[in-house]
Short mmCIF file of C-alpha atoms and ligand atoms in Angstrom, two decimals:
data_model
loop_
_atom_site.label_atom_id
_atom_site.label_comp_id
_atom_site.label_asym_id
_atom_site.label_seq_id
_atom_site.Cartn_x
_atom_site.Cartn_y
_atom_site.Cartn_z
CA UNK B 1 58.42 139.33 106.40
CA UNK B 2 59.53 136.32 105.43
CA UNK B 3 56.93 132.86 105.55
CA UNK B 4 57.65 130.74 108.65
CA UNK B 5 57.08 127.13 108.44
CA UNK B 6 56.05 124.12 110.00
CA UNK B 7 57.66 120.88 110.72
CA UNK B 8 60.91 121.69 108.75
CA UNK B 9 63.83 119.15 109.08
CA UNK B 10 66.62 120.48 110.02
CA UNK B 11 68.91 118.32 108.91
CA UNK B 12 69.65 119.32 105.26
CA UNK B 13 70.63 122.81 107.48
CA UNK B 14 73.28 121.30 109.45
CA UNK B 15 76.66 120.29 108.09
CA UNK B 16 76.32 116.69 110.07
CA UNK B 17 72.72 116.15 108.36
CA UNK B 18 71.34 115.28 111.64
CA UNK B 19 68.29 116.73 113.16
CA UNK B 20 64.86 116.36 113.52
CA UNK B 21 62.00 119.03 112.51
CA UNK B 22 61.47 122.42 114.02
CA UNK B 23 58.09 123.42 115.03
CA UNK B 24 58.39 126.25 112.90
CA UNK B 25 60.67 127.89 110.76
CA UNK B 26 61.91 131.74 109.17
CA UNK B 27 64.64 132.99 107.37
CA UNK B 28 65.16 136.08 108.38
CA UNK B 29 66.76 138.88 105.35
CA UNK B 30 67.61 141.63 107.58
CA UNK B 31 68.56 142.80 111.07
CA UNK B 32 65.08 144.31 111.90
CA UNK B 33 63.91 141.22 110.57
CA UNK B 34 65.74 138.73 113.10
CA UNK B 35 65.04 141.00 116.05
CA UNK B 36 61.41 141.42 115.47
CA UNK B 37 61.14 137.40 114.76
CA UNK B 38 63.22 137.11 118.32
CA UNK B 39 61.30 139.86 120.43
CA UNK B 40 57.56 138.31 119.29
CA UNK B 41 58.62 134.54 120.22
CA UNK B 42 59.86 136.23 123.76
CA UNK B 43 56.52 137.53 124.07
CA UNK B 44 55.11 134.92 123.83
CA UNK B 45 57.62 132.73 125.62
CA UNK B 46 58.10 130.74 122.40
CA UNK B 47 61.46 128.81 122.84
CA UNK B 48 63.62 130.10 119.47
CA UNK B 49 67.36 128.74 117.95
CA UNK B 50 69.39 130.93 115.98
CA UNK B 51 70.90 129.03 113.22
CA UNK B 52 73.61 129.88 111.03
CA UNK B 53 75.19 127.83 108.67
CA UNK B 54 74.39 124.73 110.93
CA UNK B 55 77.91 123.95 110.93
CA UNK B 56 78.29 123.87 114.73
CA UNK B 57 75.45 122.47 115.72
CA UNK B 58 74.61 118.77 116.87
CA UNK B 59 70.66 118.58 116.54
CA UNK B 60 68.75 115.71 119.06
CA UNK B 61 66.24 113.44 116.62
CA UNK B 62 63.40 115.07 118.06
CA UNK B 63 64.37 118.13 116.61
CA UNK B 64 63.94 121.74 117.77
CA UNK B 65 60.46 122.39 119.41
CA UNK B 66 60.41 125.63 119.23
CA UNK B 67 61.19 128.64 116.62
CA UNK B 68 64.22 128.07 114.14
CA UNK B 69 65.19 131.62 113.14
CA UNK B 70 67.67 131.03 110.19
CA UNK B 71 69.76 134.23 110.17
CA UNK B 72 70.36 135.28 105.95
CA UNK B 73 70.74 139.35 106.38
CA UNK B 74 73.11 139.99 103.74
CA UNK B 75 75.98 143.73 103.71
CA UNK B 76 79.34 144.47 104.00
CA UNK B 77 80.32 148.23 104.43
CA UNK B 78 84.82 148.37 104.26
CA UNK B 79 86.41 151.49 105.14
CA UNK B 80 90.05 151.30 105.28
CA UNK B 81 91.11 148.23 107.39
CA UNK B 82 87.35 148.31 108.88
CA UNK B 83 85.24 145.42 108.11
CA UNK B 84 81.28 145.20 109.31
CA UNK B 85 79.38 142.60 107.93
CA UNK B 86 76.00 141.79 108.40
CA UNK B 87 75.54 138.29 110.33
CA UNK B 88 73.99 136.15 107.43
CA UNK B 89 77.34 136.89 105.32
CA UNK B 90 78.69 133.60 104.47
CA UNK B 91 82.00 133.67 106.27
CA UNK B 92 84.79 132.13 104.07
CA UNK B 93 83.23 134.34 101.15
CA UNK B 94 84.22 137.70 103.14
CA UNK B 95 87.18 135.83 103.66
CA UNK B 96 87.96 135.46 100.64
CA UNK B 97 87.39 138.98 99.55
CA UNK B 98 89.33 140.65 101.73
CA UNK B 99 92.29 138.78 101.32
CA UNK B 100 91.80 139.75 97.40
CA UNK B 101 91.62 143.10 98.42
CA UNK B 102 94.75 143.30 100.71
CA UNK B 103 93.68 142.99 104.01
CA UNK B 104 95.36 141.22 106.67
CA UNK B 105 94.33 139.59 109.46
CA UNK B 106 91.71 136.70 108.79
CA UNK B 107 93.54 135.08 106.29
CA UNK B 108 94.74 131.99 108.50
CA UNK B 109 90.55 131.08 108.80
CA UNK B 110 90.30 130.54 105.28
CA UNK B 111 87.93 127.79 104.61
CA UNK B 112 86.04 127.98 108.37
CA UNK B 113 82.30 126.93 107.32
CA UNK B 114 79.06 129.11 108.84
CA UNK B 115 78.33 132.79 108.66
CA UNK B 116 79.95 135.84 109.98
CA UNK B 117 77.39 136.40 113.27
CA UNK B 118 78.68 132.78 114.36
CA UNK B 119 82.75 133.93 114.79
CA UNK B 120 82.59 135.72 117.81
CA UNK B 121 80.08 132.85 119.48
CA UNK B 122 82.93 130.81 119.70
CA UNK B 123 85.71 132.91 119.16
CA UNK B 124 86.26 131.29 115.58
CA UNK B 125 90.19 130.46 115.34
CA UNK B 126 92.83 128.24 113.31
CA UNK B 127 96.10 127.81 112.51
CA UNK B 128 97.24 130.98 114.63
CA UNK B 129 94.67 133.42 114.28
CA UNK B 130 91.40 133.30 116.03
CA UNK B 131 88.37 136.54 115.33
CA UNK B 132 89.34 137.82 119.04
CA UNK B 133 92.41 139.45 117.00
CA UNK B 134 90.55 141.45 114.99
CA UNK B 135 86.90 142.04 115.76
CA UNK B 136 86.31 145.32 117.53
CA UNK B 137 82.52 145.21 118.17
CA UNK B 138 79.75 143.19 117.69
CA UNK B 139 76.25 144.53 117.34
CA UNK B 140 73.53 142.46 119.51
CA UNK B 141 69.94 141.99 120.08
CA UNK B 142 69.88 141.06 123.90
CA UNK B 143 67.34 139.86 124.53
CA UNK B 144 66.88 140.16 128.16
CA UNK B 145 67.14 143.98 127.89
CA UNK B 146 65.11 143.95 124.72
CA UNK B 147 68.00 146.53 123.56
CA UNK B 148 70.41 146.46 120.47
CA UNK B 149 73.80 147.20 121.74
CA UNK B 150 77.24 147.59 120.09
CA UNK B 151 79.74 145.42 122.25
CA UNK B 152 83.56 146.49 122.31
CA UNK B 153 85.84 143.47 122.23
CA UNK B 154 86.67 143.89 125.49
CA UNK B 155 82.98 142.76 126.62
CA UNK B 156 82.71 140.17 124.49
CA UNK B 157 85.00 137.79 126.96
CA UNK B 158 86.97 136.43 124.15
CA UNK B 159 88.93 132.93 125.03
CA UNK B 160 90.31 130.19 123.63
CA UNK B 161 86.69 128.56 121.50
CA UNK B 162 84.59 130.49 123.69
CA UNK B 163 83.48 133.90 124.42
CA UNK B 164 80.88 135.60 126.88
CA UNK B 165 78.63 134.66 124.35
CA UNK B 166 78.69 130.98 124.80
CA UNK B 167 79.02 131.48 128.38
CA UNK B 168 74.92 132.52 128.27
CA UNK B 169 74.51 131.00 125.29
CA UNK B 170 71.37 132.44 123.30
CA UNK B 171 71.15 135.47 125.12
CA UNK B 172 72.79 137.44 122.49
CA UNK B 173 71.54 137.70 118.65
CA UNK B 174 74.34 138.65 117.07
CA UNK B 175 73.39 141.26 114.31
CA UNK B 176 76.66 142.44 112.50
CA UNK B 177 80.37 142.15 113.13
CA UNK B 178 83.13 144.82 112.84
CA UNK B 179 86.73 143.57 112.36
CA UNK B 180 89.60 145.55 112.20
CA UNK B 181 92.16 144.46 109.23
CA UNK B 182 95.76 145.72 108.48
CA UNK B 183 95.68 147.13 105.39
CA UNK B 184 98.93 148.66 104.24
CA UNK B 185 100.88 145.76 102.92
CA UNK B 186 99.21 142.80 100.90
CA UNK B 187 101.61 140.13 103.42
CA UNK B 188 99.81 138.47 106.13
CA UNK B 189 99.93 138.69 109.33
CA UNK B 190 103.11 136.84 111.13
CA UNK B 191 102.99 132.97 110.56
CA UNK B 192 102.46 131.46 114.24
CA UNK B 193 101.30 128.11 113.66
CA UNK B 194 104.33 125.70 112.92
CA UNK B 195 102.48 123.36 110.43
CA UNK B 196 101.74 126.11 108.40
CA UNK B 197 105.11 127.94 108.57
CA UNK B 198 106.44 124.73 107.42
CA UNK B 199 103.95 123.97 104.05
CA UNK B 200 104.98 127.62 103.31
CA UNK B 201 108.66 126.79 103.82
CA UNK B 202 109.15 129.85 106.01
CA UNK B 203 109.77 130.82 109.51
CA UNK B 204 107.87 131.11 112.40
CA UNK B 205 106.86 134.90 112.74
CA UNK B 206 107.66 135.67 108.94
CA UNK B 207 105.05 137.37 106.76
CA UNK B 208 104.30 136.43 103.55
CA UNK B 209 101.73 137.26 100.40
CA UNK B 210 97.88 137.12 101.95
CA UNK B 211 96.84 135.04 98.60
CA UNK B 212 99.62 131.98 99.47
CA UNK B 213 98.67 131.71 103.54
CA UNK B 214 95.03 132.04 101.98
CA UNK B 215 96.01 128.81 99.53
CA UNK B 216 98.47 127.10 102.03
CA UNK B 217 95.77 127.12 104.63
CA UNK B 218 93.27 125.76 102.50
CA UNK B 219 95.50 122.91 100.85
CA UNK B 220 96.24 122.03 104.69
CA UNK B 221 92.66 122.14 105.54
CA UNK B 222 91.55 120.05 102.56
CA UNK B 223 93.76 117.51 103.50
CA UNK B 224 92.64 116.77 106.94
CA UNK B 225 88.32 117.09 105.52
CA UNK B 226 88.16 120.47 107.00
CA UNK B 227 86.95 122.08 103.93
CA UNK B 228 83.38 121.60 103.09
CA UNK B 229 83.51 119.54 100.18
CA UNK B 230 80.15 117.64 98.76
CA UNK B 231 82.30 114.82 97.59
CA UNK B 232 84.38 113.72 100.50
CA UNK B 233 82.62 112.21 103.49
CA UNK B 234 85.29 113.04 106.08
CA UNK B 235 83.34 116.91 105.62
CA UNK B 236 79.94 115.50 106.93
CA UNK B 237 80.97 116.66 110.70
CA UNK B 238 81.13 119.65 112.53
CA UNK B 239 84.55 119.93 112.55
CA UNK B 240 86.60 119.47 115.70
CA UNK B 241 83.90 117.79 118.11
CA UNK B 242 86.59 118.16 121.13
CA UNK B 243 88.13 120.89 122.35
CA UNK B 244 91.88 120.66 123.32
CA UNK B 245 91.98 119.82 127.05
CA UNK B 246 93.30 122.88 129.27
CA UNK B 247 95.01 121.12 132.76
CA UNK B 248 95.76 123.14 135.95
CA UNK B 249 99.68 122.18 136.88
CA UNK B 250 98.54 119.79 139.06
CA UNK B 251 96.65 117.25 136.15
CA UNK B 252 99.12 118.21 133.93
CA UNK B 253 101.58 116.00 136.78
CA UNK B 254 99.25 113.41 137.22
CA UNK B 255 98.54 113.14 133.41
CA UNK B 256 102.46 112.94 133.27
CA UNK B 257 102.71 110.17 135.41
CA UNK B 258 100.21 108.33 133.45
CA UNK B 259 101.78 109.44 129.83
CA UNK B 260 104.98 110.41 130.35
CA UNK B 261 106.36 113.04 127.90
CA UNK B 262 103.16 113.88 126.99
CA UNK B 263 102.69 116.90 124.31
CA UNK B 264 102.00 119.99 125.69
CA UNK B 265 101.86 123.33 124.96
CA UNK B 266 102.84 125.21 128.00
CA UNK B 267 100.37 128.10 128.65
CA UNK B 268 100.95 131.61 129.91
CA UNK B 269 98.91 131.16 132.84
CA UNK B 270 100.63 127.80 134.14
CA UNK B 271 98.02 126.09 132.91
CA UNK B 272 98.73 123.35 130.03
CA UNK B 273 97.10 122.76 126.42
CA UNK B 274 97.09 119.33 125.31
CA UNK B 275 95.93 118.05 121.78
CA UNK B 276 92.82 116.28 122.17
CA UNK B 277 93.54 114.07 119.05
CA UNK B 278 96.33 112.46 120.63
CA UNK B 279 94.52 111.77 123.73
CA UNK B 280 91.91 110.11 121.10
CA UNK B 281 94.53 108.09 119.11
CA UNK B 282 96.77 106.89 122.00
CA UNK B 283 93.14 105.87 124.14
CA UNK B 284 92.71 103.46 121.34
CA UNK B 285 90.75 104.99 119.00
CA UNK B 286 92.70 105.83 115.44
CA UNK B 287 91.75 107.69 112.37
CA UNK B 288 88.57 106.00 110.49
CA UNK B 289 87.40 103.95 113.81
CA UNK B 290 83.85 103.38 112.98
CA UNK B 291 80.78 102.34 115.46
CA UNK B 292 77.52 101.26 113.53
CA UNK B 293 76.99 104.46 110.83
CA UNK B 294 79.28 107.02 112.51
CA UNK B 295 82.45 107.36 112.10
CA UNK B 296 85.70 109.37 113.21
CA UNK B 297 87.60 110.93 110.15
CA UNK B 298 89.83 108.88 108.22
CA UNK B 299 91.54 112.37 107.64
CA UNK B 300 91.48 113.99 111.49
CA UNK B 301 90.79 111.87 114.93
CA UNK B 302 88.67 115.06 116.16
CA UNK B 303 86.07 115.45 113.64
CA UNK B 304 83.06 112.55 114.42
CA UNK B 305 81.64 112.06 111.09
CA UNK B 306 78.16 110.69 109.63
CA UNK B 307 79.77 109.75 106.27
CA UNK B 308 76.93 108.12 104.68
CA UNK B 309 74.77 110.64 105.80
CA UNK B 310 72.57 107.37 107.36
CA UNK B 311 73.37 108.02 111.42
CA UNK B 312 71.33 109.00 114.11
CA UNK B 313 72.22 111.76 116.29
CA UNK B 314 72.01 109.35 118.86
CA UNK B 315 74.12 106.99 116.99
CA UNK B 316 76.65 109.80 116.39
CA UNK B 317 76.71 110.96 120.06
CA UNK B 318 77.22 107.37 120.98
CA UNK B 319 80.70 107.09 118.86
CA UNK B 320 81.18 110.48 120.84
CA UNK B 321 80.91 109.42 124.00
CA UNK B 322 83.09 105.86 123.52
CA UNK B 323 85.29 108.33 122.80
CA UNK B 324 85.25 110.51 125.72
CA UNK B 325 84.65 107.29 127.96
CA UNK B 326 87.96 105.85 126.80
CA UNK B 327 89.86 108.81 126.99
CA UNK B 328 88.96 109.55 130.70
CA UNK B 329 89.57 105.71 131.65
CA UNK B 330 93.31 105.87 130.35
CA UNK B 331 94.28 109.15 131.13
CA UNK B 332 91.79 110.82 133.48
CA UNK B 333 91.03 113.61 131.50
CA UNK B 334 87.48 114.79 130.57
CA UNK B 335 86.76 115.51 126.97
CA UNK B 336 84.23 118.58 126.47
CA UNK B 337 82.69 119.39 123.04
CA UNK B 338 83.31 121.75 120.98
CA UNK B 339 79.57 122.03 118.56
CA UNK B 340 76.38 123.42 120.36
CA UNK B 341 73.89 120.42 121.39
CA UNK B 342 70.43 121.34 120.75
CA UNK B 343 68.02 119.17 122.66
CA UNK B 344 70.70 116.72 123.37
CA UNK B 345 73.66 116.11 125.40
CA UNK B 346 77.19 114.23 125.22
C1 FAD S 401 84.46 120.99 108.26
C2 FAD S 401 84.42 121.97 109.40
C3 FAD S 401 85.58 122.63 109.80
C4 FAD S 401 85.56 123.54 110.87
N1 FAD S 401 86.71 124.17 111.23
C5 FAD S 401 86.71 125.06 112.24
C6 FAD S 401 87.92 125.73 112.63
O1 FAD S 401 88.98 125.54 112.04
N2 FAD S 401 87.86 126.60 113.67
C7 FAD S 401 86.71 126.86 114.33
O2 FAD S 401 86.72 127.68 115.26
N3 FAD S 401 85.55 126.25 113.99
C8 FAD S 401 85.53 125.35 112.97
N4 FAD S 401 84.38 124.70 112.63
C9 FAD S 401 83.15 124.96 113.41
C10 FAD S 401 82.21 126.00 112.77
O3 FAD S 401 82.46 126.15 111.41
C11 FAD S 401 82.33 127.37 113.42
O4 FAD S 401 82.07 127.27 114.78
C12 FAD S 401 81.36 128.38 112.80
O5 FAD S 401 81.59 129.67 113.32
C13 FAD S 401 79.90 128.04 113.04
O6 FAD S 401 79.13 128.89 112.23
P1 FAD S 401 77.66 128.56 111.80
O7 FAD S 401 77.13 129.78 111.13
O8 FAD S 401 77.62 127.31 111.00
O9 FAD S 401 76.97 128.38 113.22
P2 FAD S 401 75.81 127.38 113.64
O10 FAD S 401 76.34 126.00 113.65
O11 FAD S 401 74.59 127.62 112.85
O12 FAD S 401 75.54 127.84 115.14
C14 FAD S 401 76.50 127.62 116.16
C15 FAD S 401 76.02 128.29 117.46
O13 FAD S 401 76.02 129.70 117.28
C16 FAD S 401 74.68 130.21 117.47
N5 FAD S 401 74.50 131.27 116.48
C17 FAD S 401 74.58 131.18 115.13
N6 FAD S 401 74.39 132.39 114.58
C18 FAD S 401 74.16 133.26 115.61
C19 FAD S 401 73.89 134.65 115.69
N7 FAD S 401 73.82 135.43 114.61
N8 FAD S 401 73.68 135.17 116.92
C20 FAD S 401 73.75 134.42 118.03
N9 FAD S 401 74.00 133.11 118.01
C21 FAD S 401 74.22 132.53 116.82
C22 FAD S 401 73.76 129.04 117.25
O14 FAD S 401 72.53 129.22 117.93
C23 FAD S 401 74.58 127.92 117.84
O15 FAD S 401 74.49 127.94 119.25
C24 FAD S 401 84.36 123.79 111.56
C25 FAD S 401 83.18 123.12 111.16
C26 FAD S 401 83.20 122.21 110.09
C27 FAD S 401 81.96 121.51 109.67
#
């Protein structure tokens, strides 16, 4: 078993760099591993985090005051179009190799930071595709029944960025992840994100090679600081720190008479999607806007950024919550956040 340590910062582990120490600390190589870490701190009603790649995670500056498990268990096992990967896999790198190996169905999440147990937590999507798509079980440590179980999709309670795993959020260890990939062709699945149809210069619902929607995504990705990249400070965030506002009809008409012509996407449901950055941008608060170290993206109004690596948590969820503050004053409509607060709230 691995050594467990005291008073480890947790910020080098999170892609923000904010955090204070953890009581104690483990990296955990295996599934037995994890769940026997887990199971002990439950005994002894030790309070525990499961951390990934710490690139969803907003960390308060007192840190975690309990038991960080950091989850490194390493396997892949293909057959066919099926895909199980141990949780510690580094996401973008499985990625990456099935895409060189012909199988479709990821490939729009190219370049998505964290490990493979962290996809179904939030229901992991971008640019068309999210994991719901494709992941056909998910094995778990629950720890209230002190059982490991083998979820089908169907009780995972996939939605749009969440699942029934957020909804009792640290309930479930994920363990290993089984996704089911086409794998006849080499062409991706069909394009249904218009952004991307257009840097490939083809149309909505066409299919094309799984290496150029692998590169296209990336270049777009890159270009907005959504590819972890040491030397651009637009990447110290965790991503989108909003979540795209989902109305009932009724706010979409009051939001309508406050914005009219608003962008929308009109939902199945009734219900209506609107982008969060434009809510952002049109409150008053553009690309770059900067209070004391923290900073919003000069590349992408919904990432919140630390860029010197020199803010606070606090300082950072301050910049947040101007931002949420000024969005609800002009337009009535309440910003929720996307990253995991540990110890903290917006
Ligand atoms: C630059 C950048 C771009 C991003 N782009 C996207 C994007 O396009 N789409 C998108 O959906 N997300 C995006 N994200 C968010 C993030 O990458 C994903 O949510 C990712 O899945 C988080 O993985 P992680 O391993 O880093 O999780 P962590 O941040 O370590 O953890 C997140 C949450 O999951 C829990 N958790 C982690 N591992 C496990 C486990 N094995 N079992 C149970 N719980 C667990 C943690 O306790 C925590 O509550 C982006 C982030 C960054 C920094």
């Amino acid at each position: 078993m691995t050594e467990r340590m005291a008073g480890v910062r947790l910020a080098p582990y999170t892609t923000l760099g904010l955090g204070g120490e953890a009581r104690a600390f483990v990296a955990a190589g295996s599934a037995e591993e994890i769940v026997e870490l887990v199971a002990e701190a439950d005994r002894v009603g030790e309070p525990v985090l499961v951390l990934g790649g710490g690139s969803n995670l907003v960390v308060s500056d007192e840190g975690f005051d309990g038991l960080v498990v950091r989850v490194a268990s390493q396997g892949v096992e293909i057959d066919g179009g099926r895909v199980t990967a141990q949780a510690g896999e580094d996401w973008d790198s499985l990625v990456e190799r099935v895409v060189a190996e012909g199988r479709s169905g990821v490939e729009c999440l190219s370049g998505i930071p964290g490990l493979v147990g962290s996809t179904p937590i939030q229901n992991v999507g971008a640019y068309g595709q999210d994991v719901s798509q494709t992941i056909t079980a998910v094995r778990v440590y629950d720890r209230r029944s002190g059982e490991v179980r083998d979820l089908i999709a169907r009780e995972c309670g996939f939605a749009y960025r969440h699942s029934a795993f957020k909804e009792e959020l640290g309930r479930h260890v994920v363990l290993a992840v089984t996704y089911e990939l086409a794998a006849d062709d080499a062409l991706s699945g069909p394009i249904a994100y218009r952004e991307l149809a257009l840097r490939l210069g083809v149309a909505l619902g066409d299919r094309v090679p799984l290496a150029r929607a692998r590169a296209a995504v990336l270049e777009l990705r890159a270009g907005k600081g959504m590819v972890l990249d040491a030397a651009d400070p637009d990447t110290r965030s965790a991503g989108s720190f909003f979540t795209n506002p989902i109305l009932t009809g009724g706010q979409a008409a009051e939001l309508e008479l406050r914005a009219p012509g608003f962008p929308r996407w009109d939902m199945p449901d009734g219900t209506v999607k609107v982008p969060a950055a434009w809510l952002i941008e049109n409150a008053g608060f553009p690309k770059g806007y900067r209070r004391g170290p923290a900073r919003i993206s000069t590349k992408h109004t919904l990432a919140m950024t630390n860029p010197e690596m020199s803010a606070s948590t606090e300082e950072l969820l301050d910049l947040a919550r101007e931002v949420r503050d000024g969005v609800f004053e002009k337009f009535g409509v309440t910003l929720v956040n996307e990253p995991v607060m540990v110890g903290t709230r917006l």
